mmCIF file of C-alpha atoms in Angstrom:
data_model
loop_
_atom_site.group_PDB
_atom_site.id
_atom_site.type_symbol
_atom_site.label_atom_id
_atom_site.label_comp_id
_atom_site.label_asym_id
_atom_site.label_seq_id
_atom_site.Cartn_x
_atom_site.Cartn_y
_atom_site.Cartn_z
ATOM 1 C CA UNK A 150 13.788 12.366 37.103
ATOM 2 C CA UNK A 151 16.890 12.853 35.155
ATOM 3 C CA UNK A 152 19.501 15.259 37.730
ATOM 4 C CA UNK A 153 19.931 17.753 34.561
ATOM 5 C CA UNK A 154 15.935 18.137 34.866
ATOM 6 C CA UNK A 155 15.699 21.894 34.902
ATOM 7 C CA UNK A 156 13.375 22.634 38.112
ATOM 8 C CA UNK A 157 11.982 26.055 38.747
ATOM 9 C CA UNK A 158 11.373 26.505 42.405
ATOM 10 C CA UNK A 159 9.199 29.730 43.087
ATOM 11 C CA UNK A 160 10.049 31.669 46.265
ATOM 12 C CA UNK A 161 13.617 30.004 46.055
ATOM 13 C CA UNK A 162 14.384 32.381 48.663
ATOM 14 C CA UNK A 163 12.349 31.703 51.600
ATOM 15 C CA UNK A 164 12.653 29.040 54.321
ATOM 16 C CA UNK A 165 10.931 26.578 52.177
ATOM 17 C CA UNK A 166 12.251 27.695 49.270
ATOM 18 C CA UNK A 167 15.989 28.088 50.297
ATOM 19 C CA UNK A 168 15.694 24.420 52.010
ATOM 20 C CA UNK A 169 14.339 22.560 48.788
ATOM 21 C CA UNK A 170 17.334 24.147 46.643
ATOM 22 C CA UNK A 171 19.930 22.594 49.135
ATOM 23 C CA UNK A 172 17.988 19.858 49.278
ATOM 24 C CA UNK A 173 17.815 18.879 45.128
ATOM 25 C CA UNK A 174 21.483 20.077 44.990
ATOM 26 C CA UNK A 175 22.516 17.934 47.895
ATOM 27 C CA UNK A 176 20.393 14.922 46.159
ATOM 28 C CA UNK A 177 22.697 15.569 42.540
ATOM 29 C CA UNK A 178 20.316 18.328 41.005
ATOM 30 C CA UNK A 179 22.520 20.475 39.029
ATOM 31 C CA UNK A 180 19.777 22.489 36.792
ATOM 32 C CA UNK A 181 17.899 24.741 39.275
ATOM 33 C CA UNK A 182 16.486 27.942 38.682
ATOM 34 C CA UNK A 183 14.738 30.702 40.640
ATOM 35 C CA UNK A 184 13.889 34.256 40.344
ATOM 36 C CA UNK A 185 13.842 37.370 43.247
ATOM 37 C CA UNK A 186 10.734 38.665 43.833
ATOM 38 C CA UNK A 187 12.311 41.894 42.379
ATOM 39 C CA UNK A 188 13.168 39.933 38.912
ATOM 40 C CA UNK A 189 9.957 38.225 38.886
ATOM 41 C CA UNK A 190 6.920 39.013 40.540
ATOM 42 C CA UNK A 191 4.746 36.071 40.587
ATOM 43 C CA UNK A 192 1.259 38.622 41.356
ATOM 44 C CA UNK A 193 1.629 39.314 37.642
ATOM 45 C CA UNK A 194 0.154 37.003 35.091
ATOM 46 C CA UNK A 195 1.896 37.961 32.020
ATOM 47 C CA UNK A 196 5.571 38.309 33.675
ATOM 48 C CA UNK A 197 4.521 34.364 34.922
ATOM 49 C CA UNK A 198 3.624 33.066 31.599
ATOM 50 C CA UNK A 199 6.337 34.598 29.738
ATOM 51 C CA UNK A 200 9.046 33.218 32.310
ATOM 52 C CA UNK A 201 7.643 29.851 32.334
ATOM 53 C CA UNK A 202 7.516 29.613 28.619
ATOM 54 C CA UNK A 203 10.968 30.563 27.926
ATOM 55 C CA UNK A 204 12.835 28.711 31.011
ATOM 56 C CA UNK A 205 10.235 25.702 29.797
ATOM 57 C CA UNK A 206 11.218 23.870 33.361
ATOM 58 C CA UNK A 207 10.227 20.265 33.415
ATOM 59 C CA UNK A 208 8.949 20.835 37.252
ATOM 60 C CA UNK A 209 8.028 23.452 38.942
ATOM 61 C CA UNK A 210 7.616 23.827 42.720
ATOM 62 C CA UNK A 211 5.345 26.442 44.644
ATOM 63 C CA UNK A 212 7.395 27.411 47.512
ATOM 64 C CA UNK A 213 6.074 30.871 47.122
ATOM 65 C CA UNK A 214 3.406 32.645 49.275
ATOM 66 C CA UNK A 215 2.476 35.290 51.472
ATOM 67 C CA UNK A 216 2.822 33.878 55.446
ATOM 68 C CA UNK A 217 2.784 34.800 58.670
ATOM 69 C CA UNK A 218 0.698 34.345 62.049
ATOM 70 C CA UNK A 219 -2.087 35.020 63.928
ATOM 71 C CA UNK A 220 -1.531 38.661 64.448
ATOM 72 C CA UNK A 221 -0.102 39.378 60.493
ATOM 73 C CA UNK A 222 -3.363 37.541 58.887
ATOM 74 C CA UNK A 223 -5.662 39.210 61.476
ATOM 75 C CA UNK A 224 -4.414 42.136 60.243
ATOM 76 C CA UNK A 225 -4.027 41.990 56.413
ATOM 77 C CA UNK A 226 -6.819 39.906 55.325
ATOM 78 C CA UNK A 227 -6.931 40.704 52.202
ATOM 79 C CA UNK A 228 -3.441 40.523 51.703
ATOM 80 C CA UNK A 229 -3.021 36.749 52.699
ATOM 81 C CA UNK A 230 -6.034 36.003 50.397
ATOM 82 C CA UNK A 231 -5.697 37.975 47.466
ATOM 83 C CA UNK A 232 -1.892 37.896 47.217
ATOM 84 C CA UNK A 233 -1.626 33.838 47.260
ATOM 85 C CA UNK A 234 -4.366 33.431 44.832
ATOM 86 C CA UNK A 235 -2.501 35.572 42.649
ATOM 87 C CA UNK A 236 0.843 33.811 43.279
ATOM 88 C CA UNK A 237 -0.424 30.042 42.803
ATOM 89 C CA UNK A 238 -2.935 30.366 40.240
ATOM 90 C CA UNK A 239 -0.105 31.810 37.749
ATOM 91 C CA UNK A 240 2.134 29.217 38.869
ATOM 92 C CA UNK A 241 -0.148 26.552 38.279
ATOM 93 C CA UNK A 242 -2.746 27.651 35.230
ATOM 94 C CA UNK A 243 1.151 28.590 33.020
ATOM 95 C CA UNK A 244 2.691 25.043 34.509
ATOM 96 C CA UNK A 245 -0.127 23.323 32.931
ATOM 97 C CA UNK A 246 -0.542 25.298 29.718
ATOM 98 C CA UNK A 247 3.441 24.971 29.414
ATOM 99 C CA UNK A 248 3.079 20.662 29.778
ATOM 100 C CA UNK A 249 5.393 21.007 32.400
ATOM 101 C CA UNK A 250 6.136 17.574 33.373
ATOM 102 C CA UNK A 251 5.492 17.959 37.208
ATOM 103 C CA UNK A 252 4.281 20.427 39.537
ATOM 104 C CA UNK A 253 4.502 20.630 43.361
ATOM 105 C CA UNK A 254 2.338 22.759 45.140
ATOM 106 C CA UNK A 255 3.031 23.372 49.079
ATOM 107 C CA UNK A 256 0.164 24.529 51.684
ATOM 108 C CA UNK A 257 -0.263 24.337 55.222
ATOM 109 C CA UNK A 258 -1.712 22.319 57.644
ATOM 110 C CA UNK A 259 -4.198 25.424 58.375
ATOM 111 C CA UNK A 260 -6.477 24.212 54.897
ATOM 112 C CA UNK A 261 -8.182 21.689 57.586
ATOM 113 C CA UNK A 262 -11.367 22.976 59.508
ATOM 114 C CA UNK A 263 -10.776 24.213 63.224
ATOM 115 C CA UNK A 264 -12.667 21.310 65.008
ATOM 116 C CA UNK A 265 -11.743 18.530 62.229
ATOM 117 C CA UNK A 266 -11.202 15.009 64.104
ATOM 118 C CA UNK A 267 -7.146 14.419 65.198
ATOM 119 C CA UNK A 268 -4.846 13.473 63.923
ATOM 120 C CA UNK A 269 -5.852 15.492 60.993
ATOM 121 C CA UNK A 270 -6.339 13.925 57.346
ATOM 122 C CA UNK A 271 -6.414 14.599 54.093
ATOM 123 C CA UNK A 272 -10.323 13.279 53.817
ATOM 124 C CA UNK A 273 -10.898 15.987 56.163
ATOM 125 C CA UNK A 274 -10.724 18.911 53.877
ATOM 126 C CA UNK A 275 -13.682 21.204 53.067
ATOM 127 C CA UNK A 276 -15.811 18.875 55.821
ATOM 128 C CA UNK A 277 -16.244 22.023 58.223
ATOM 129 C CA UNK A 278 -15.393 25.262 58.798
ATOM 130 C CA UNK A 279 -11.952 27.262 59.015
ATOM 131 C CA UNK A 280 -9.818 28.742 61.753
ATOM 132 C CA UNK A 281 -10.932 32.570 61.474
ATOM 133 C CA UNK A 282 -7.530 33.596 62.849
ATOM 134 C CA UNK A 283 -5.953 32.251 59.299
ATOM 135 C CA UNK A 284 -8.965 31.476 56.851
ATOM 136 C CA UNK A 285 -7.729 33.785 54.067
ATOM 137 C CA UNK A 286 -4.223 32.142 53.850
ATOM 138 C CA UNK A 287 -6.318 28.793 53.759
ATOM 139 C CA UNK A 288 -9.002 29.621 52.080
ATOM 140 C CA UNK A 289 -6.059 30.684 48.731
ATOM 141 C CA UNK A 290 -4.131 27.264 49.847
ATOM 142 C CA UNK A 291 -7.429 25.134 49.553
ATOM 143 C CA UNK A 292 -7.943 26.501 46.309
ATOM 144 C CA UNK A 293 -4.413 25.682 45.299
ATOM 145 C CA UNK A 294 -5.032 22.064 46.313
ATOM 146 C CA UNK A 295 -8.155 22.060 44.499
ATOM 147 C CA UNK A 296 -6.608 23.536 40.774
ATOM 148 C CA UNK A 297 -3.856 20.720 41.179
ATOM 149 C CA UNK A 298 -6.086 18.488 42.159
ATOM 150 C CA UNK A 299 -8.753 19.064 38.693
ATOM 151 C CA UNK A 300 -5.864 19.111 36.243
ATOM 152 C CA UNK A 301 -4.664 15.967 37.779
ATOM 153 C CA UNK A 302 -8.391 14.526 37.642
ATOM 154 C CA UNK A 303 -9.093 15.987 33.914
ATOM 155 C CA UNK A 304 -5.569 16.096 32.753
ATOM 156 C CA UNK A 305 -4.121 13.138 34.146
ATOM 157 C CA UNK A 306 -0.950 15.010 34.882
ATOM 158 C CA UNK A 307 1.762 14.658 37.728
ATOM 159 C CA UNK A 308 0.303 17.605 39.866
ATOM 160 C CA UNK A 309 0.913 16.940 43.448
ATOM 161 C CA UNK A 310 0.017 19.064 46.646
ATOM 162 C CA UNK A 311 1.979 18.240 50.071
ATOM 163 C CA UNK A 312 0.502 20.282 53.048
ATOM 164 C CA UNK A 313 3.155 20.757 55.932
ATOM 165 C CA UNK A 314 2.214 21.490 59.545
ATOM 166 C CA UNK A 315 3.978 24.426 61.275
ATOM 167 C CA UNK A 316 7.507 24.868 59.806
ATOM 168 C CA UNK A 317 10.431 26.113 61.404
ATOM 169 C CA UNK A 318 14.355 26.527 60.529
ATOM 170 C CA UNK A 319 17.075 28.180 58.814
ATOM 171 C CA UNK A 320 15.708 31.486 57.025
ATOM 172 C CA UNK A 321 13.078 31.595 59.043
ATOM 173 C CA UNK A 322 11.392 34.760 59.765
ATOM 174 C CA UNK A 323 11.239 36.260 63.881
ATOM 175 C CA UNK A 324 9.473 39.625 63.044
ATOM 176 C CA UNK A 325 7.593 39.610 66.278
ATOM 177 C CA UNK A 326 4.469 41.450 64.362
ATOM 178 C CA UNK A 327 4.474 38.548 61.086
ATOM 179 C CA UNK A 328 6.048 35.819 62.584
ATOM 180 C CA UNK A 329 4.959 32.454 63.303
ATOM 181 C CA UNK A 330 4.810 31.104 66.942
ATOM 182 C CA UNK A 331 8.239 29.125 67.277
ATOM 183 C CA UNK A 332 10.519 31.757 65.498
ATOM 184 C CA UNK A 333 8.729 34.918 68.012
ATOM 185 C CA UNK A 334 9.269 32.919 70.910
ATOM 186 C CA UNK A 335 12.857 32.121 70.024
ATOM 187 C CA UNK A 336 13.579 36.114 69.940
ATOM 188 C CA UNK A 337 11.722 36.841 71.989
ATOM 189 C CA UNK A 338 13.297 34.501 74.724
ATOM 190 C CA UNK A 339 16.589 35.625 73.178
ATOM 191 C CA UNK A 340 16.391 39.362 73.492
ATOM 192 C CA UNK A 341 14.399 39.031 77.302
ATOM 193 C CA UNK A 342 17.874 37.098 78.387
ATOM 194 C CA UNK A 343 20.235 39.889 76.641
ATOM 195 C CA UNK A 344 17.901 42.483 78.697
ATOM 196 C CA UNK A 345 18.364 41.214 82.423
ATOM 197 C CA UNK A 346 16.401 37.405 82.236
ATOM 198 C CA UNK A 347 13.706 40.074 81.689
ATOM 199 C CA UNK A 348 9.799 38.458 81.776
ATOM 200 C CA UNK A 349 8.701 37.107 78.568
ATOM 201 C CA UNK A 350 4.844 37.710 77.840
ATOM 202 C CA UNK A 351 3.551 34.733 75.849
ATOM 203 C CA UNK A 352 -0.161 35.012 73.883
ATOM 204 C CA UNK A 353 -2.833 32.703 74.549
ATOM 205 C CA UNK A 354 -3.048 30.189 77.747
ATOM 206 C CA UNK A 355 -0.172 27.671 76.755
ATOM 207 C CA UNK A 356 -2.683 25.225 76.110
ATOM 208 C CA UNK A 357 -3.189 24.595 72.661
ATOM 209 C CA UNK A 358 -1.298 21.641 71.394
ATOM 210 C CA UNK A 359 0.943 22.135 67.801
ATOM 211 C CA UNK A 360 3.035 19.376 65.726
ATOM 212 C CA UNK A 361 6.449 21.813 64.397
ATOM 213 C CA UNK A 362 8.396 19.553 61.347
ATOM 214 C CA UNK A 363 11.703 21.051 60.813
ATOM 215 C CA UNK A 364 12.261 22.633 57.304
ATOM 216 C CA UNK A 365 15.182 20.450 56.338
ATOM 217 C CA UNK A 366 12.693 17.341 56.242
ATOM 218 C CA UNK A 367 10.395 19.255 55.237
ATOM 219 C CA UNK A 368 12.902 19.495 51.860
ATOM 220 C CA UNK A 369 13.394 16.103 51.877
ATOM 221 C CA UNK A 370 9.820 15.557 51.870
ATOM 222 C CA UNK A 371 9.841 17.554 48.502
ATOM 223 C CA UNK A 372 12.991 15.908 46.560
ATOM 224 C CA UNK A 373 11.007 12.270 47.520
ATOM 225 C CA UNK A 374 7.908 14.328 45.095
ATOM 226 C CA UNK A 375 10.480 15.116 42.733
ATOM 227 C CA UNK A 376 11.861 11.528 42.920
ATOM 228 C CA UNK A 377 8.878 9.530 42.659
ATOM 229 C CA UNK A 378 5.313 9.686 40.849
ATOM 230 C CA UNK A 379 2.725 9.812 44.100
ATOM 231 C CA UNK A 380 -0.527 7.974 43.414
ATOM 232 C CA UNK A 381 -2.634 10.979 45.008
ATOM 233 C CA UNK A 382 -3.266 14.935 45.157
ATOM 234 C CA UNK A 383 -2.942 15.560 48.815
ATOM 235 C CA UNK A 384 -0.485 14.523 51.476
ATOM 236 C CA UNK A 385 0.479 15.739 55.106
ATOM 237 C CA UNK A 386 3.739 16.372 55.738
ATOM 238 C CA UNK A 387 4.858 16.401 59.536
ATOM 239 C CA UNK A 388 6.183 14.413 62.828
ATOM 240 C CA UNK A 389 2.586 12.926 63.661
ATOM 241 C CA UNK A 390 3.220 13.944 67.222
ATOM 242 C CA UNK A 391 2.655 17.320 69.228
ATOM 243 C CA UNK A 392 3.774 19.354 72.042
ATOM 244 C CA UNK A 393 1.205 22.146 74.013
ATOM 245 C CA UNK A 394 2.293 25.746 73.523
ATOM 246 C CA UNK A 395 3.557 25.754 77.315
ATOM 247 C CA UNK A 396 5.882 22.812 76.444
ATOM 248 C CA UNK A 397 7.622 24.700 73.472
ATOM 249 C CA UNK A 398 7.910 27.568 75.338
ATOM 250 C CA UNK A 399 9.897 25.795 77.802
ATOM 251 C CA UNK A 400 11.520 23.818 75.557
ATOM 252 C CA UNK A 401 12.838 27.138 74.019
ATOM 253 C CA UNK A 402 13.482 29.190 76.791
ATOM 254 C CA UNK A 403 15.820 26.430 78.080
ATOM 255 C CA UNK A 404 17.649 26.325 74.127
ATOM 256 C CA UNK A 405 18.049 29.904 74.825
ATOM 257 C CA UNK A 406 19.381 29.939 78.604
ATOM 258 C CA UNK A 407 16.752 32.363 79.646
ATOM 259 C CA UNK A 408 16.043 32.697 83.318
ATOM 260 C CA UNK A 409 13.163 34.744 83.884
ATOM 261 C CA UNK A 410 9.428 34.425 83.797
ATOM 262 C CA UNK A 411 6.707 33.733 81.571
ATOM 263 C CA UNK A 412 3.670 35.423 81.767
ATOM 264 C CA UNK A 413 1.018 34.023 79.750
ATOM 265 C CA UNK A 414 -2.005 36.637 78.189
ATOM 266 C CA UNK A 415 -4.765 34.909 78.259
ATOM 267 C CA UNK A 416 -6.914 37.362 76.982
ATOM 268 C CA UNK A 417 -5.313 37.010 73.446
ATOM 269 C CA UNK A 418 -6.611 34.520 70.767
ATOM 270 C CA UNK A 419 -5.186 31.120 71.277
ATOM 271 C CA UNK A 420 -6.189 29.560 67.811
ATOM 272 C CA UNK A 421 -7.226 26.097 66.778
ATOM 273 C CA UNK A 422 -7.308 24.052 70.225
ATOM 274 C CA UNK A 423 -5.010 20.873 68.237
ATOM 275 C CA UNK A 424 -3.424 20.745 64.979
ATOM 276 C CA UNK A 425 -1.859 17.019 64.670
ATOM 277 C CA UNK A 426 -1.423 15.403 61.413
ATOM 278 C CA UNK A 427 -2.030 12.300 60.228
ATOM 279 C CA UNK A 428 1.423 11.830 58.448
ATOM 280 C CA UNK A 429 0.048 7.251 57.502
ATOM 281 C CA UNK A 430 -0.022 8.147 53.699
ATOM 282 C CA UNK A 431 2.832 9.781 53.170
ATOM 283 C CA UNK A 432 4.821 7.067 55.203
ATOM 284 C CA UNK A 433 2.612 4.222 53.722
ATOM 285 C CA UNK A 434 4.415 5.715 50.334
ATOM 286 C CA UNK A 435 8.116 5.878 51.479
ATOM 287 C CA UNK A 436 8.348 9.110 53.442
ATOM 288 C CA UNK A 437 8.870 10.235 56.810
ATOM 289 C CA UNK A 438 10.776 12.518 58.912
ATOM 290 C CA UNK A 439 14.223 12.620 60.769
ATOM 291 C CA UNK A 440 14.631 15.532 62.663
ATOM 292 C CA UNK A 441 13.704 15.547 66.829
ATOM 293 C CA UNK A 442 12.028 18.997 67.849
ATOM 294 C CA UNK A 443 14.932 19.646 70.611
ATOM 295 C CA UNK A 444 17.430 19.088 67.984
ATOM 296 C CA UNK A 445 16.093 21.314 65.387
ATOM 297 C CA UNK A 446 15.182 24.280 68.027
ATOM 298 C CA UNK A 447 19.208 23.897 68.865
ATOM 299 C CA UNK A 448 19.945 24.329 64.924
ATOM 300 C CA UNK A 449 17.764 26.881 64.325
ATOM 301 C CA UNK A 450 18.994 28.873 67.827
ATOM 302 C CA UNK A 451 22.515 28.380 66.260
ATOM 303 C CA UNK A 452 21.345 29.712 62.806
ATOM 304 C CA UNK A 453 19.514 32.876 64.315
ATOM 305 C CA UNK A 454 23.028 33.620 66.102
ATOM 306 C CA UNK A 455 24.756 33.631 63.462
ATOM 307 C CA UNK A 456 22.729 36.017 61.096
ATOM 308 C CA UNK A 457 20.837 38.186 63.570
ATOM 309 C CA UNK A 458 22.358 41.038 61.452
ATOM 310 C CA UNK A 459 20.732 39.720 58.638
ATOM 311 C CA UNK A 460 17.587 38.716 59.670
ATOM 312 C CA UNK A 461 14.539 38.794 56.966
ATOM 313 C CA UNK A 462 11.741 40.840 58.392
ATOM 314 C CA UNK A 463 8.460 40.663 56.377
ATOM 315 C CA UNK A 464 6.826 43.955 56.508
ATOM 316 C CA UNK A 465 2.918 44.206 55.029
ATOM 317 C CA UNK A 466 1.035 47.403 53.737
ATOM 318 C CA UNK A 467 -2.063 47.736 54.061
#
């Protein structure tokens, strides 16, 4: 890709979002573009297609979506379905109308079914059923994957989908009712140590095992799309190792300096048992990640104390 490219990165604000931008600039990128949700809201078809066919971007990236955990997709359903379908399906049916050159579509590592074999990979899609406690975000991400993948299959065009595991970072968002688990236990352990080393009540047993990729490789993991022409539709991005939900709770409460307890609630949900992804084909094309989990809970403790006044919460309506 030339650096002058212009790139179009939708949801430039987000964590994702936020970290590609630095990312492209930081790799020579000088032609970015991006648009508020309040300038451009990508649920509308028409205000889509007419951006993308004036800005005429040579690649786009899908950054955008509607996230959040356990609790926030248990709770808005319809929401996390309907609102990503929206989202991607402008991005991507306008990107390919448009001939834009390349298109980069980002997912989760929730698309795979609950009980799929570990390390998760990509063959694994659509082999069994979902995770009910997110199956409308992945049931809009799978069929994200799948438009990318049958414009690349009838098209031949340069549409690529990479499908992190659980994210964390700068930006991130620690709303304790739409947050995921890493950013909710960081405040949480955070504001239990400002009140007294109060207890900190954690969901689930502890035991569930999770792979968390930090979002500045995550970014990286995007400009090396951008860079180079991938030979397939699907990739996992992560670390291709795990910690249980106990560990990371420690591991976090001891970034923090909290000093209390942790009670863990077993009678709440405690998800898919494992989520580790098999991260061979992105590696086996020239990618892989840099960034320890102890060093980037450190960063992203340092981050959240320095903007706590400006911290994003993501509210939902019903």
């Amino acid at each position: 890709m030339n650096k002058k490219s212009k790139i179009y990165i939708a949801g430039h604000r987000g964590m994702v979002g936020s970290a590609v931008w630095r990312a492209l600039e930081a790799d020579g990128y000088t032609n970015l573009i991006g648009r508020t949700s309040s300038e451009l809201d990508l649920r509308d078809q028409v205000a889509v297609s007419q951006f993308i066919t004036s800005e005429q971007p040579e690649v786009i990236i899908d950054a955008a979506a509607r996230v959040g955990g356990i609790l926030a997709n248990s709770d808005y359903p319809y929401q996390f379905l309907m609102e990503n379908l929206q989202i991607q399906n402008n991005l991507i049916d306008t990107a390919h109308k448009q001939n834009v050159n390349k298109f980069i579509f980002l997912g989760s590592s929730c698309i795979y079914p609950k009980f799929a074999p570990q390390p998760l990979k990509e063959a694994c899609l659509l082999t069994d059923s979902l995770e009910p406690t997110n199956e409308w975000y992945a049931i809009a991400k799978i069929t994200g994957v799948k438009a990318c993948e049958a414009i690349r299959k009838q098209y031949n065009k340069d549409f690529v989908s990479l499908m992190p595991t659980n994210l964390y970072g700068s930006f991130d968002n620690f709303d304790l009712k739409t947050s995921h688990v890493l950013p909710a236990m960081l405040r949480k352990f955070h504001e239990a140590k400002e009140h007294g080393n109060s207890p900190v009540t954690l969901w689930g047993s502890g035991m569930p095992m999770r792979e968390f990729l930090c979002v500045d490789d995550m970014a990286e993991s995007v400009v090396f799309a951008v860079n180079n022409v991938l030979p397939e539709h699907l990739y996992n991005v992560g670390t291709g190792k795990d910690v249980t939900i106990k560990e990371l709770a420690e591991t976090i409460q001891k970034v923090v300096g909290h000093t209390g307890d942790i009670i863990w609630d077993s009678e709440k949900p405690d998800g898919t048992p494992r989520k580790l992804m098999d991260v061979s084909k992105l590696k086996a094309a020239g990618w892989e990640y840099k960034i320890e989990l102890l060093q980037g809970i450190k960063q992203t403790y340092a981050w959240f104390l320095e903007n706590q006044a400006e911290l994003k919460q993501v509210k939902l309506s019903k």
